[in-house]
Amino acid sequence: MGVADRDWCREQPRPKESLAPKIILAVLAVAGLVLLVAHSRHHAVADPEHVVHHELSIGAGHGLGIPIKGAPLYARNDPWKKYLADDHTCPAAENVDVLVNVQASSMICLINFARQQRGLNPLPVSSKLTVAARLKGEAIARCRVFAHAPCGGDPHDVAVQAGYTVGSWGENILIADGPWAAPRPALDGWLNSPGHRENLFRPEWRVQSIYVVKLSSFPGFRSPTLWVSEFGDRP
């Protein structure tokens, strides 16, 4: 079991959202962030959950996992199961061996399906946010820190570099080993985390992007997959 930590900042807290750290069971690593970008000003709204879990183990931190067998891919009685598209709707959703561009397309499909189940509009892919998501993924891999600002600076710097400087911008990140890194289990992790779910289901979003990469190494993992999901309310 992992313990949540808080690697985010909040400038304008929402009164209904608790900031208390949580202890949760998961077989993934998640972190979520929403930023409102308006020229030089930004306001962060994020989820305090940041749980690291590794393939077939339960642990309290990097390298402290206790091996287990038969860990479920999804939680028992998962309340968000109906939001997960089947393979006919979104192919290759549980396949970590296909090309990353196929996995990315599957995740876009899965996110749009989940949003439509919620009565929200599907989101086309933004070229600017695609650059921003890639920059964030490359920064995490380069600095070997799983965080929204892995190399320092501000989390929204990648959006500014990509030319996405006005409007609202949101980001979810995830890193996981083995089958839990596939698109559908990854999305299920976000859906079961309040902050990430809020990012996914914000009605003002108009565009999205996905970056996914298989890392040869990362502290505490064998060969994990890294996901960066970004949203914006401008084309």
mmCIF file of N, CA and C in Angstrom, residues 152-210:
data_model
loop_
_atom_site.group_PDB
_atom_site.id
_atom_site.type_symbol
_atom_site.label_atom_id
_atom_site.label_comp_id
_atom_site.label_asym_id
_atom_site.label_seq_id
_atom_site.Cartn_x
_atom_site.Cartn_y
_atom_site.Cartn_z
ATOM 1 N N GLY A 152 12.108 21.370 -12.109
ATOM 2 C CA GLY A 152 11.972 22.689 -11.528
ATOM 3 C C GLY A 152 11.115 23.584 -12.407
ATOM 4 N N GLY A 153 10.988 24.842 -12.013
ATOM 5 C CA GLY A 153 10.142 25.757 -12.762
ATOM 6 C C GLY A 153 8.684 25.561 -12.420
ATOM 7 N N ASP A 154 7.799 25.938 -13.323
ATOM 8 C CA ASP A 154 6.362 25.825 -13.120
ATOM 9 C C ASP A 154 5.791 24.695 -13.982
ATOM 10 N N PRO A 155 4.768 23.983 -13.494
ATOM 11 C CA PRO A 155 4.182 22.900 -14.276
ATOM 12 C C PRO A 155 3.699 23.327 -15.653
ATOM 13 N N HIS A 156 3.204 24.568 -15.778
ATOM 14 C CA HIS A 156 2.624 25.003 -17.049
ATOM 15 C C HIS A 156 3.671 25.505 -18.039
ATOM 16 N N ASP A 157 4.957 25.448 -17.696
ATOM 17 C CA ASP A 157 6.007 25.931 -18.605
ATOM 18 C C ASP A 157 5.938 25.249 -19.969
ATOM 19 N N VAL A 158 5.594 23.954 -19.972
ATOM 20 C CA VAL A 158 5.557 23.229 -21.242
ATOM 21 C C VAL A 158 4.456 23.762 -22.155
ATOM 22 N N ALA A 159 3.336 24.184 -21.550
ATOM 23 C CA ALA A 159 2.251 24.750 -22.344
ATOM 24 C C ALA A 159 2.686 26.074 -22.965
ATOM 25 N N VAL A 160 3.391 26.883 -22.181
ATOM 26 C CA VAL A 160 3.894 28.159 -22.700
ATOM 27 C C VAL A 160 4.877 27.922 -23.832
ATOM 28 N N GLN A 161 5.791 26.967 -23.652
ATOM 29 C CA GLN A 161 6.772 26.657 -24.703
ATOM 30 C C GLN A 161 6.090 26.189 -25.979
ATOM 31 N N ALA A 162 4.969 25.506 -25.824
ATOM 32 C CA ALA A 162 4.242 24.987 -26.986
ATOM 33 C C ALA A 162 3.322 26.027 -27.610
ATOM 34 N N GLY A 163 3.255 27.228 -27.010
ATOM 35 C CA GLY A 163 2.418 28.288 -27.551
ATOM 36 C C GLY A 163 1.005 28.300 -27.020
ATOM 37 N N TYR A 164 0.717 27.479 -25.994
ATOM 38 C CA TYR A 164 -0.612 27.446 -25.393
ATOM 39 C C TYR A 164 -0.570 28.330 -24.152
ATOM 40 N N THR A 165 -0.780 29.635 -24.338
ATOM 41 C CA THR A 165 -0.521 30.606 -23.273
ATOM 42 C C THR A 165 -1.768 31.274 -22.721
ATOM 43 N N VAL A 166 -2.923 31.063 -23.306
ATOM 44 C CA VAL A 166 -4.154 31.706 -22.852
ATOM 45 C C VAL A 166 -5.233 30.644 -22.681
ATOM 46 N N GLY A 167 -5.958 30.717 -21.578
ATOM 47 C CA GLY A 167 -7.035 29.774 -21.333
ATOM 48 C C GLY A 167 -6.706 28.812 -20.210
ATOM 49 N N SER A 168 -7.577 27.837 -20.006
ATOM 50 C CA SER A 168 -7.381 26.830 -18.966
ATOM 51 C C SER A 168 -6.622 25.636 -19.533
ATOM 52 N N TRP A 169 -5.810 25.036 -18.689
ATOM 53 C CA TRP A 169 -4.974 23.904 -19.100
ATOM 54 C C TRP A 169 -4.925 22.899 -17.966
ATOM 55 N N GLY A 170 -5.131 21.618 -18.275
ATOM 56 C CA GLY A 170 -5.096 20.578 -17.261
ATOM 57 C C GLY A 170 -4.145 19.460 -17.642
ATOM 58 N N GLU A 171 -3.654 18.744 -16.626
ATOM 59 C CA GLU A 171 -2.686 17.676 -16.879
ATOM 60 C C GLU A 171 -2.863 16.543 -15.886
ATOM 61 N N ASN A 172 -2.889 15.315 -16.388
ATOM 62 C CA ASN A 172 -2.782 14.103 -15.581
ATOM 63 C C ASN A 172 -1.535 13.352 -16.018
ATOM 64 N N ILE A 173 -0.802 12.785 -15.056
ATOM 65 C CA ILE A 173 0.349 11.953 -15.399
ATOM 66 C C ILE A 173 0.238 10.625 -14.665
ATOM 67 N N LEU A 174 0.861 9.606 -15.239
ATOM 68 C CA LEU A 174 0.828 8.278 -14.645
ATOM 69 C C LEU A 174 2.057 7.501 -15.082
ATOM 70 N N ILE A 175 2.601 6.724 -14.163
ATOM 71 C CA ILE A 175 3.695 5.811 -14.509
ATOM 72 C C ILE A 175 3.411 4.465 -13.860
ATOM 73 N N ALA A 176 3.589 3.386 -14.597
ATOM 74 C CA ALA A 176 3.254 2.066 -14.078
ATOM 75 C C ALA A 176 4.034 0.994 -14.812
ATOM 76 N N ASP A 177 4.224 -0.129 -14.125
ATOM 77 C CA ASP A 177 4.865 -1.309 -14.700
ATOM 78 C C ASP A 177 3.810 -2.267 -15.259
ATOM 79 N N GLY A 178 4.277 -3.147 -16.138
ATOM 80 C CA GLY A 178 3.483 -4.293 -16.549
ATOM 81 C C GLY A 178 2.126 -3.958 -17.137
ATOM 82 N N PRO A 179 1.148 -4.847 -16.949
ATOM 83 C CA PRO A 179 -0.156 -4.692 -17.594
ATOM 84 C C PRO A 179 -0.940 -3.483 -17.098
ATOM 85 N N TRP A 180 -0.601 -2.955 -15.912
ATOM 86 C CA TRP A 180 -1.310 -1.791 -15.389
ATOM 87 C C TRP A 180 -0.943 -0.513 -16.146
ATOM 88 N N ALA A 181 0.049 -0.607 -17.016
ATOM 89 C CA ALA A 181 0.445 0.541 -17.831
ATOM 90 C C ALA A 181 -0.342 0.631 -19.132
ATOM 91 N N ALA A 182 -1.142 -0.378 -19.447
ATOM 92 C CA ALA A 182 -1.937 -0.357 -20.677
ATOM 93 C C ALA A 182 -2.984 0.759 -20.607
ATOM 94 N N PRO A 183 -3.492 1.201 -21.757
ATOM 95 C CA PRO A 183 -4.407 2.351 -21.764
ATOM 96 C C PRO A 183 -5.625 2.223 -20.856
ATOM 97 N N ARG A 184 -6.345 1.092 -20.921
ATOM 98 C CA ARG A 184 -7.579 0.990 -20.131
ATOM 99 C C ARG A 184 -7.303 0.966 -18.623
ATOM 100 N N PRO A 185 -6.360 0.153 -18.124
ATOM 101 C CA PRO A 185 -6.056 0.215 -16.688
ATOM 102 C C PRO A 185 -5.532 1.585 -16.252
ATOM 103 N N ALA A 186 -4.775 2.247 -17.122
ATOM 104 C CA ALA A 186 -4.278 3.584 -16.784
ATOM 105 C C ALA A 186 -5.436 4.561 -16.618
ATOM 106 N N LEU A 187 -6.375 4.539 -17.560
ATOM 107 C CA LEU A 187 -7.531 5.415 -17.450
ATOM 108 C C LEU A 187 -8.358 5.067 -16.217
ATOM 109 N N ASP A 188 -8.488 3.778 -15.925
ATOM 110 C CA ASP A 188 -9.233 3.363 -14.748
ATOM 111 C C ASP A 188 -8.608 3.937 -13.480
ATOM 112 N N GLY A 189 -7.276 4.013 -13.449
ATOM 113 C CA GLY A 189 -6.611 4.634 -12.308
ATOM 114 C C GLY A 189 -6.981 6.088 -12.158
ATOM 115 N N TRP A 190 -6.992 6.815 -13.259
ATOM 116 C CA TRP A 190 -7.395 8.227 -13.213
ATOM 117 C C TRP A 190 -8.849 8.371 -12.795
ATOM 118 N N LEU A 191 -9.726 7.497 -13.308
ATOM 119 C CA LEU A 191 -11.143 7.581 -12.974
ATOM 120 C C LEU A 191 -11.393 7.333 -11.490
ATOM 121 N N ASN A 192 -10.592 6.496 -10.864
ATOM 122 C CA ASN A 192 -10.757 6.179 -9.453
ATOM 123 C C ASN A 192 -10.035 7.140 -8.525
ATOM 124 N N SER A 193 -9.469 8.207 -9.083
ATOM 125 C CA SER A 193 -8.795 9.229 -8.285
ATOM 126 C C SER A 193 -9.562 10.537 -8.447
ATOM 127 N N PRO A 194 -10.102 11.124 -7.369
ATOM 128 C CA PRO A 194 -10.989 12.289 -7.500
ATOM 129 C C PRO A 194 -10.410 13.451 -8.296
ATOM 130 N N GLY A 195 -9.153 13.815 -8.051
ATOM 131 C CA GLY A 195 -8.574 14.951 -8.763
ATOM 132 C C GLY A 195 -8.401 14.708 -10.237
ATOM 133 N N HIS A 196 -7.953 13.506 -10.584
ATOM 134 C CA HIS A 196 -7.755 13.169 -11.990
ATOM 135 C C HIS A 196 -9.085 13.033 -12.717
ATOM 136 N N ARG A 197 -10.057 12.463 -12.011
ATOM 137 C CA ARG A 197 -11.403 12.342 -12.587
ATOM 138 C C ARG A 197 -11.992 13.728 -12.850
ATOM 139 N N GLU A 198 -11.741 14.659 -11.943
ATOM 140 C CA GLU A 198 -12.216 16.024 -12.160
ATOM 141 C C GLU A 198 -11.579 16.619 -13.414
ATOM 142 N N ASN A 199 -10.282 16.367 -13.604
ATOM 143 C CA ASN A 199 -9.618 16.821 -14.829
ATOM 144 C C ASN A 199 -10.300 16.241 -16.068
ATOM 145 N N LEU A 200 -10.534 14.944 -16.041
ATOM 146 C CA LEU A 200 -11.114 14.259 -17.199
ATOM 147 C C LEU A 200 -12.502 14.775 -17.546
ATOM 148 N N PHE A 201 -13.276 15.120 -16.530
ATOM 149 C CA PHE A 201 -14.679 15.447 -16.742
ATOM 150 C C PHE A 201 -14.990 16.937 -16.644
ATOM 151 N N ARG A 202 -13.998 17.779 -16.754
ATOM 152 C CA ARG A 202 -14.298 19.208 -16.764
ATOM 153 C C ARG A 202 -15.026 19.559 -18.059
ATOM 154 N N PRO A 203 -16.222 20.166 -17.968
ATOM 155 C CA PRO A 203 -17.028 20.409 -19.171
ATOM 156 C C PRO A 203 -16.459 21.466 -20.098
ATOM 157 N N GLU A 204 -15.575 22.325 -19.604
ATOM 158 C CA GLU A 204 -15.052 23.400 -20.455
ATOM 159 C C GLU A 204 -13.964 22.943 -21.417
ATOM 160 N N TRP A 205 -13.435 21.745 -21.239
ATOM 161 C CA TRP A 205 -12.379 21.288 -22.142
ATOM 162 C C TRP A 205 -12.884 21.197 -23.579
ATOM 163 N N ARG A 206 -12.031 21.615 -24.499
ATOM 164 C CA ARG A 206 -12.358 21.557 -25.930
ATOM 165 C C ARG A 206 -11.345 20.736 -26.725
ATOM 166 N N VAL A 207 -10.148 20.552 -26.184
ATOM 167 C CA VAL A 207 -9.105 19.781 -26.869
ATOM 168 C C VAL A 207 -8.334 18.957 -25.846
ATOM 169 N N GLN A 208 -7.602 17.980 -26.349
ATOM 170 C CA GLN A 208 -6.760 17.156 -25.484
ATOM 171 C C GLN A 208 -5.527 16.705 -26.244
ATOM 172 N N SER A 209 -4.627 16.058 -25.517
ATOM 173 C CA SER A 209 -3.465 15.421 -26.147
ATOM 174 C C SER A 209 -2.991 14.297 -25.244
ATOM 175 N N ILE A 210 -2.241 13.380 -25.815
ATOM 176 C CA ILE A 210 -1.673 12.248 -25.073
ATOM 177 C C ILE A 210 -0.229 12.047 -25.513
#
